[in-house]
mmCIF file of C-alpha atoms in Angstrom:
data_model
loop_
_atom_site.group_PDB
_atom_site.id
_atom_site.type_symbol
_atom_site.label_atom_id
_atom_site.label_comp_id
_atom_site.label_asym_id
_atom_site.label_seq_id
_atom_site.Cartn_x
_atom_site.Cartn_y
_atom_site.Cartn_z
ATOM 1 C CA MET A 432 82.997 -24.571 203.082
ATOM 2 C CA THR A 433 81.622 -26.426 206.082
ATOM 3 C CA VAL A 434 82.460 -24.777 209.398
ATOM 4 C CA LYS A 435 82.187 -25.866 213.005
ATOM 5 C CA ALA A 436 78.967 -24.738 214.670
ATOM 6 C CA PHE A 437 79.309 -21.504 216.628
ATOM 7 C CA SER A 438 83.000 -21.098 215.773
ATOM 8 C CA ASP A 439 84.696 -17.877 214.628
ATOM 9 C CA GLU A 440 84.548 -19.177 211.036
ATOM 10 C CA TRP A 441 80.818 -19.793 211.420
ATOM 11 C CA ALA A 442 80.350 -16.237 212.735
ATOM 12 C CA HIS A 443 82.273 -14.870 209.748
ATOM 13 C CA GLN A 444 80.190 -16.801 207.212
ATOM 14 C CA PHE A 445 76.961 -15.927 209.010
ATOM 15 C CA LYS A 446 77.878 -12.237 208.877
ATOM 16 C CA ASP A 447 78.600 -12.530 205.138
ATOM 17 C CA GLU A 448 75.230 -14.188 204.536
ATOM 18 C CA VAL A 449 73.413 -11.449 206.459
ATOM 19 C CA ASN A 450 75.206 -8.720 204.533
ATOM 20 C CA LYS A 451 74.448 -10.429 201.212
ATOM 21 C CA SER A 452 70.728 -10.449 201.935
ATOM 22 C CA SER A 453 68.803 -7.618 200.300
ATOM 23 C CA VAL A 454 65.697 -8.811 202.163
ATOM 24 C CA TYR A 455 67.461 -8.341 205.499
ATOM 25 C CA LYS A 456 68.858 -4.980 204.453
ATOM 26 C CA ALA A 457 65.372 -3.653 203.676
ATOM 27 C CA ALA A 458 63.585 -5.279 206.630
ATOM 28 C CA ALA A 459 66.161 -4.194 209.232
ATOM 29 C CA LYS A 460 66.295 -0.552 208.179
ATOM 30 C CA GLY A 461 66.297 1.503 211.368
ATOM 31 C CA TRP A 462 67.455 -1.350 213.612
ATOM 32 C CA LYS A 463 70.164 -0.086 215.994
ATOM 33 C CA TRP A 464 70.443 -2.600 218.816
ATOM 34 C CA THR A 465 72.790 -5.444 219.647
ATOM 35 C CA VAL A 466 71.468 -8.994 219.728
ATOM 36 C CA GLY A 467 72.936 -11.805 221.794
ATOM 37 C CA LEU A 468 72.314 -15.484 221.249
ATOM 38 C CA VAL A 469 72.977 -17.688 224.246
ATOM 39 C CA ILE A 470 73.624 -21.311 223.339
ATOM 40 C CA GLU A 471 73.182 -23.393 226.456
ATOM 41 C CA ALA A 472 75.448 -26.371 226.991
ATOM 42 C CA GLU A 473 74.274 -29.908 226.296
ATOM 43 C CA PRO A 474 77.149 -32.189 227.267
ATOM 44 C CA ASP A 475 75.317 -35.276 225.989
ATOM 45 C CA LYS A 476 75.269 -33.629 222.538
ATOM 46 C CA ASN A 477 79.016 -32.992 222.622
ATOM 47 C CA PHE A 478 78.403 -29.324 223.374
ATOM 48 C CA PRO A 479 79.856 -29.153 226.895
ATOM 49 C CA GLU A 480 80.162 -25.384 227.514
ATOM 50 C CA PRO A 481 77.660 -22.588 226.891
ATOM 51 C CA LYS A 482 78.563 -20.060 224.232
ATOM 52 C CA GLY A 483 77.379 -16.637 223.252
ATOM 53 C CA VAL A 484 77.034 -14.953 219.897
ATOM 54 C CA VAL A 485 77.155 -11.169 219.906
ATOM 55 C CA MET A 486 75.678 -9.463 216.877
ATOM 56 C CA ASP A 487 76.272 -5.792 216.250
ATOM 57 C CA LEU A 488 73.504 -4.986 213.807
ATOM 58 C CA PHE A 489 72.859 -1.506 212.530
ATOM 59 C CA ASP A 490 70.408 -0.174 209.978
ATOM 60 C CA GLY A 491 70.229 -3.300 207.833
ATOM 61 C CA GLU A 492 73.884 -4.225 208.136
ATOM 62 C CA ALA A 493 75.730 -6.743 210.294
ATOM 63 C CA ARG A 494 78.687 -4.656 211.461
ATOM 64 C CA ASP A 495 80.127 -7.501 213.490
ATOM 65 C CA ILE A 496 79.201 -10.993 214.614
ATOM 66 C CA LYS A 497 81.426 -12.599 217.229
ATOM 67 C CA VAL A 498 81.411 -15.796 219.210
ATOM 68 C CA GLY A 499 82.202 -15.361 222.904
ATOM 69 C CA THR A 500 80.871 -16.305 226.288
ATOM 70 C CA ALA A 501 77.244 -16.549 227.345
ATOM 71 C CA ALA A 502 77.878 -13.504 229.560
ATOM 72 C CA ASP A 503 78.968 -11.489 226.500
ATOM 73 C CA ALA A 504 75.684 -12.314 224.776
ATOM 74 C CA GLN A 505 73.652 -11.568 227.902
ATOM 75 C CA GLY A 506 74.964 -8.005 227.834
ATOM 76 C CA CYS A 507 73.211 -7.245 224.537
ATOM 77 C CA ASN A 508 70.026 -5.193 224.129
ATOM 78 C CA PHE A 509 68.102 -8.264 222.997
ATOM 79 C CA VAL A 510 68.970 -11.740 224.200
ATOM 80 C CA ILE A 511 67.623 -15.009 222.822
ATOM 81 C CA THR A 512 68.421 -18.100 224.855
ATOM 82 C CA ALA A 513 67.996 -21.768 224.003
ATOM 83 C CA PRO A 514 69.832 -25.059 224.424
ATOM 84 C CA TYR A 515 72.245 -26.166 221.709
ATOM 85 C CA SER A 516 69.834 -28.635 220.117
ATOM 86 C CA ARG A 517 67.134 -25.975 219.705
ATOM 87 C CA TRP A 518 69.567 -23.663 217.937
ATOM 88 C CA LYS A 519 70.524 -26.552 215.706
ATOM 89 C CA GLN A 520 66.838 -27.001 214.856
ATOM 90 C CA VAL A 521 66.601 -23.300 213.985
ATOM 91 C CA ALA A 522 69.774 -23.329 211.888
ATOM 92 C CA THR A 523 68.683 -26.413 209.960
ATOM 93 C CA GLY A 524 65.231 -24.963 209.255
ATOM 94 C CA GLU A 525 63.490 -27.567 211.397
ATOM 95 C CA LEU A 526 62.165 -24.979 213.858
ATOM 96 C CA ASP A 527 60.726 -21.645 212.805
ATOM 97 C CA ALA A 528 62.172 -19.004 215.127
ATOM 98 C CA THR A 529 58.874 -17.085 215.426
ATOM 99 C CA LYS A 530 56.992 -20.212 216.427
ATOM 100 C CA GLY A 531 59.848 -21.172 218.720
ATOM 101 C CA MET A 532 59.528 -17.867 220.566
ATOM 102 C CA LEU A 533 55.736 -18.111 220.831
ATOM 103 C CA GLN A 534 56.117 -21.636 222.225
ATOM 104 C CA GLY A 535 58.851 -20.636 224.656
ATOM 105 C CA LYS A 536 61.384 -22.906 222.982
ATOM 106 C CA LEU A 537 63.515 -19.830 222.404
ATOM 107 C CA LYS A 538 63.450 -17.392 225.302
ATOM 108 C CA LEU A 539 63.555 -13.737 224.379
ATOM 109 C CA LYS A 540 64.619 -10.845 226.588
ATOM 110 C CA GLY A 541 64.256 -7.291 225.341
ATOM 111 C CA ASP A 542 61.691 -4.737 224.277
ATOM 112 C CA LEU A 543 58.860 -6.768 222.738
ATOM 113 C CA PRO A 544 57.296 -4.070 220.541
ATOM 114 C CA THR A 545 60.688 -3.460 218.922
ATOM 115 C CA ILE A 546 61.365 -7.115 218.164
ATOM 116 C CA VAL A 547 57.818 -7.601 216.840
ATOM 117 C CA ARG A 548 58.254 -4.563 214.587
ATOM 118 C CA TYR A 549 61.270 -6.279 213.041
ATOM 119 C CA THR A 550 59.749 -9.763 212.687
ATOM 120 C CA LYS A 551 60.591 -9.930 208.983
ATOM 121 C CA ALA A 552 64.216 -9.025 209.643
ATOM 122 C CA SER A 553 64.557 -11.686 212.321
ATOM 123 C CA GLN A 554 62.967 -14.271 210.027
ATOM 124 C CA GLU A 555 65.422 -13.417 207.271
ATOM 125 C CA MET A 556 68.300 -13.567 209.729
ATOM 126 C CA THR A 557 67.180 -17.087 210.606
ATOM 127 C CA GLU A 558 67.141 -17.902 206.896
ATOM 128 C CA CYS A 559 70.725 -16.637 206.694
ATOM 129 C CA THR A 560 71.820 -19.119 209.371
ATOM 130 C CA THR A 561 70.390 -21.991 207.325
ATOM 131 C CA ARG A 562 72.634 -20.984 204.396
ATOM 132 C CA VAL A 563 75.841 -21.581 206.361
ATOM 133 C CA PRO A 564 77.013 -25.194 205.944
ATOM 134 C CA VAL A 565 77.702 -26.416 209.450
ATOM 135 C CA GLN A 566 79.465 -29.349 211.040
ATOM 136 C CA TRP A 567 77.480 -30.118 214.200
ATOM 137 C CA PRO A 568 79.361 -31.397 217.263
ATOM 138 C CA ASP A 569 76.815 -34.140 217.946
ATOM 139 C CA GLU A 570 77.317 -35.496 214.439
ATOM 140 C CA PHE A 571 81.093 -36.022 214.644
ATOM 141 C CA MET B 10 55.184 -20.078 240.814
ATOM 142 C CA ALA B 11 52.901 -17.340 239.579
ATOM 143 C CA ARG B 12 54.645 -14.265 238.329
ATOM 144 C CA ARG B 13 51.622 -12.066 238.623
ATOM 145 C CA ILE B 14 48.428 -13.688 239.700
ATOM 146 C CA LEU B 15 44.832 -12.744 239.267
ATOM 147 C CA SER B 16 44.259 -12.172 242.951
ATOM 148 C CA ALA B 17 46.945 -9.511 243.018
ATOM 149 C CA LYS B 18 45.813 -5.937 243.328
ATOM 150 C CA ASN B 19 45.007 -4.555 239.910
ATOM 151 C CA SER B 20 47.688 -1.900 240.113
ATOM 152 C CA GLN B 21 49.412 -3.603 237.210
ATOM 153 C CA PRO B 22 47.690 -3.137 233.869
ATOM 154 C CA VAL B 23 48.279 -6.757 232.861
ATOM 155 C CA THR B 24 47.927 -9.816 235.074
ATOM 156 C CA TYR B 25 47.857 -13.531 234.330
ATOM 157 C CA ALA B 26 45.062 -15.897 235.316
ATOM 158 C CA ASP B 27 47.294 -18.948 235.356
ATOM 159 C CA ALA B 28 50.025 -19.700 237.849
ATOM 160 C CA GLU B 29 52.282 -20.612 234.926
ATOM 161 C CA PRO B 30 51.468 -18.357 231.976
ATOM 162 C CA SER B 31 52.374 -19.945 228.657
ATOM 163 C CA ALA B 32 55.140 -18.386 226.590
ATOM 164 C CA PHE B 33 52.512 -17.103 224.171
ATOM 165 C CA ALA B 34 50.437 -15.601 227.011
ATOM 166 C CA SER B 35 53.526 -13.898 228.467
ATOM 167 C CA MET B 36 54.526 -12.568 225.084
ATOM 168 C CA LEU B 37 51.115 -11.091 224.244
ATOM 169 C CA GLY B 38 50.639 -9.725 227.754
ATOM 170 C CA GLY B 39 54.122 -8.219 227.704
ATOM 171 C CA LEU B 40 53.594 -6.736 224.264
ATOM 172 C CA ILE B 41 50.306 -5.082 225.217
ATOM 173 C CA GLU B 42 51.720 -3.821 228.516
ATOM 174 C CA ALA B 43 54.703 -2.239 226.754
ATOM 175 C CA ASN B 44 52.503 -0.743 224.036
ATOM 176 C CA VAL B 45 50.072 0.794 226.505
ATOM 177 C CA ALA B 46 52.846 2.151 228.732
ATOM 178 C CA SER B 47 54.637 3.873 225.873
ATOM 179 C CA ARG B 48 51.766 5.241 223.788
ATOM 180 C CA PRO B 49 49.063 7.493 225.301
ATOM 181 C CA GLU B 50 46.636 6.825 222.443
ATOM 182 C CA LYS B 51 46.838 3.100 223.170
ATOM 183 C CA GLN B 52 46.328 3.737 226.879
ATOM 184 C CA LYS B 53 43.099 5.554 226.021
ATOM 185 C CA ASP B 54 41.862 2.585 223.986
ATOM 186 C CA PHE B 55 42.969 0.197 226.731
ATOM 187 C CA ASN B 56 41.068 2.155 229.376
ATOM 188 C CA ALA B 57 37.891 2.081 227.292
ATOM 189 C CA LEU B 58 37.893 -1.527 226.143
ATOM 190 C CA ALA B 59 35.760 -4.196 227.811
ATOM 191 C CA ALA B 60 35.815 -7.393 225.783
ATOM 192 C CA ARG B 61 36.999 -10.994 225.807
ATOM 193 C CA VAL B 62 39.187 -11.786 222.845
ATOM 194 C CA GLY B 63 40.520 -15.230 222.021
ATOM 195 C CA ILE B 64 43.572 -15.811 219.844
ATOM 196 C CA TRP B 65 44.305 -19.330 218.646
ATOM 197 C CA VAL B 66 47.558 -19.985 216.791
ATOM 198 C CA THR B 67 46.759 -22.836 214.448
ATOM 199 C CA ASP B 68 50.285 -24.011 213.657
ATOM 200 C CA ILE B 69 51.438 -24.279 217.260
ATOM 201 C CA ASP B 70 48.090 -25.369 218.741
ATOM 202 C CA GLU B 71 48.215 -22.749 221.447
ATOM 203 C CA GLY B 72 45.991 -19.878 222.330
ATOM 204 C CA VAL B 73 45.129 -17.239 224.846
ATOM 205 C CA THR B 74 42.095 -15.326 225.998
ATOM 206 C CA LEU B 75 42.590 -11.619 226.522
ATOM 207 C CA ASP B 76 40.026 -10.369 229.007
ATOM 208 C CA PHE B 77 40.048 -6.578 228.692
ATOM 209 C CA ARG B 78 38.382 -4.898 231.692
ATOM 210 C CA ARG B 79 38.586 -1.149 231.030
ATOM 211 C CA GLY B 80 42.153 -0.348 232.070
ATOM 212 C CA HIS B 81 43.092 -3.847 233.132
ATOM 213 C CA LEU B 82 43.857 -6.994 231.150
ATOM 214 C CA VAL B 83 43.756 -10.552 232.416
ATOM 215 C CA VAL B 84 45.552 -13.002 230.152
ATOM 216 C CA HIS B 85 44.424 -16.634 230.289
ATOM 217 C CA ASN B 86 46.232 -19.618 228.836
ATOM 218 C CA GLY B 87 43.968 -21.213 226.217
ATOM 219 C CA LEU B 88 40.498 -20.263 225.084
ATOM 220 C CA GLU B 89 38.044 -19.370 227.834
ATOM 221 C CA PRO B 90 34.258 -19.287 227.388
ATOM 222 C CA LYS B 91 32.155 -16.185 226.617
ATOM 223 C CA ARG B 92 34.520 -14.640 224.112
ATOM 224 C CA ASP B 93 33.294 -11.723 222.034
ATOM 225 C CA ILE B 94 35.813 -12.329 219.265
ATOM 226 C CA THR B 95 38.093 -15.231 218.447
ATOM 227 C CA ILE B 96 40.955 -14.901 215.987
ATOM 228 C CA ARG B 97 42.317 -18.147 214.542
ATOM 229 C CA THR B 98 45.405 -17.993 212.388
ATOM 230 C CA ASP B 99 49.049 -19.058 212.064
ATOM 231 C CA ALA B 100 52.016 -17.635 213.994
ATOM 232 C CA ASP B 101 53.252 -15.471 211.114
ATOM 233 C CA THR B 102 49.868 -13.811 210.711
ATOM 234 C CA VAL B 103 49.646 -13.130 214.456
ATOM 235 C CA MET B 104 52.939 -11.263 214.126
ATOM 236 C CA ASN B 105 51.638 -9.467 211.028
ATOM 237 C CA LEU B 106 48.474 -8.430 212.878
ATOM 238 C CA SER B 107 50.660 -6.682 215.404
ATOM 239 C CA ASN B 108 52.474 -4.957 212.558
ATOM 240 C CA LEU B 109 49.356 -3.461 210.980
ATOM 241 C CA LYS B 110 49.663 0.283 210.603
ATOM 242 C CA ILE B 111 46.881 2.412 212.006
ATOM 243 C CA GLY B 112 45.527 4.983 209.593
ATOM 244 C CA LEU B 113 42.839 7.618 209.432
ATOM 245 C CA PHE B 114 40.147 7.513 212.113
ATOM 246 C CA GLY B 115 42.084 4.803 213.935
ATOM 247 C CA MET B 116 41.364 2.205 211.261
ATOM 248 C CA PRO B 117 43.915 -0.524 210.532
ATOM 249 C CA VAL B 118 45.605 -0.058 207.155
ATOM 250 C CA TYR B 119 44.967 -2.981 204.791
ATOM 251 C CA TYR B 120 46.444 -1.486 201.615
ATOM 252 C CA ASP B 121 50.160 -1.617 202.395
ATOM 253 C CA GLU B 122 52.297 -4.780 202.150
ATOM 254 C CA VAL B 123 51.540 -6.047 205.668
ATOM 255 C CA GLY B 124 47.855 -5.134 205.415
ATOM 256 C CA ARG B 125 47.470 -6.841 202.044
ATOM 257 C CA GLY B 126 49.108 -9.951 203.492
ATOM 258 C CA VAL B 127 46.616 -9.998 206.368
ATOM 259 C CA ALA B 128 43.654 -9.388 204.038
ATOM 260 C CA SER B 129 44.853 -12.146 201.732
ATOM 261 C CA LYS B 130 44.982 -14.600 204.654
ATOM 262 C CA MET B 131 41.376 -13.661 205.426
ATOM 263 C CA PHE B 132 40.253 -14.343 201.865
ATOM 264 C CA GLN B 133 42.076 -17.672 201.915
ATOM 265 C CA ARG B 134 40.354 -18.514 205.227
ATOM 266 C CA LYS B 135 43.761 -18.845 206.851
ATOM 267 C CA LEU B 136 42.715 -16.016 209.156
ATOM 268 C CA ARG B 137 39.283 -16.547 210.675
ATOM 269 C CA ILE B 138 37.592 -14.129 213.014
ATOM 270 C CA ASP B 139 34.585 -15.515 214.856
ATOM 271 C CA GLY B 140 32.180 -12.977 216.309
ATOM 272 C CA LEU B 141 33.161 -10.200 213.931
ATOM 273 C CA LEU B 142 29.544 -9.306 213.198
ATOM 274 C CA GLY B 143 28.591 -6.632 215.702
ATOM 275 C CA ASN B 144 32.118 -6.422 217.092
ATOM 276 C CA LEU B 145 33.988 -4.623 214.329
ATOM 277 C CA ALA B 146 34.697 -1.611 216.543
ATOM 278 C CA THR B 147 36.058 -3.938 219.231
ATOM 279 C CA LEU B 148 38.294 -5.655 216.703
ATOM 280 C CA ASN B 149 39.650 -2.303 215.535
ATOM 281 C CA THR B 150 40.324 -1.228 219.119
ATOM 282 C CA VAL B 151 42.109 -4.500 219.887
ATOM 283 C CA THR B 152 44.163 -4.101 216.709
ATOM 284 C CA ARG B 153 45.182 -0.586 217.743
ATOM 285 C CA ILE B 154 46.250 -1.779 221.207
ATOM 286 C CA PHE B 155 48.043 -4.766 219.729
ATOM 287 C CA SER B 156 49.835 -2.898 216.943
ATOM 288 C CA VAL B 157 53.473 -1.944 217.438
ATOM 289 C CA GLN B 158 53.391 0.483 214.515
#
């Protein structure tokens, strides 16, 4: 079922995809930190207000994924920030998240050695986002 | 505006040669700084290493030069001249290089999953290391400093 980008329904489906992934489960073993995604507003893309996604991830499981404010996401242990259109590129598989971070297209805040240690888990998490069928606000 | 510039006192272990370090330069500099601060064995390697190491990421067309100066690192955007070693590979392999485990005698482990992946990239020429001859010990030291494992 197609869901609106960064809606509660999207968060629910994203969580299900993460928890279905055996690759993620194995790669994220030992992970115990929260991750926040900040989606910056782009009014010209029909995304007028920033949003935040708060992911409570623990030991290979997504315990909770919620959509809230950017401030909610900024309170997480790791924070990845990008404008709406960049996140759309990531979620449609057009932009590889690792390359995006190395190029500064996605801005990462948090302990670098930890995030690098879990590169495979973050790549699989990105794959999980591409599996959620999304209705994008700039395509209405 | 420079965050940390070369002319600054070398009290910080990592400084940046460019007023605007690239995202890749900031990431590698930050990674090495965090590694060295948290692991005494890496600090020892860092204090002993004097070498210029280039890393070029082939699929994003960006690179850095890591100028190790025995206890201090200057990170340059792009490839600078007089490098001892230059590593050219894709973004995924750069991340895998920093995930290599360090085994006996401080040697990188190439027989586990990550190590085999790195070795395979070398055989396929998707990971090229210029200047390896005569600098194997330097490469191993850099790998130890770089590794998050």
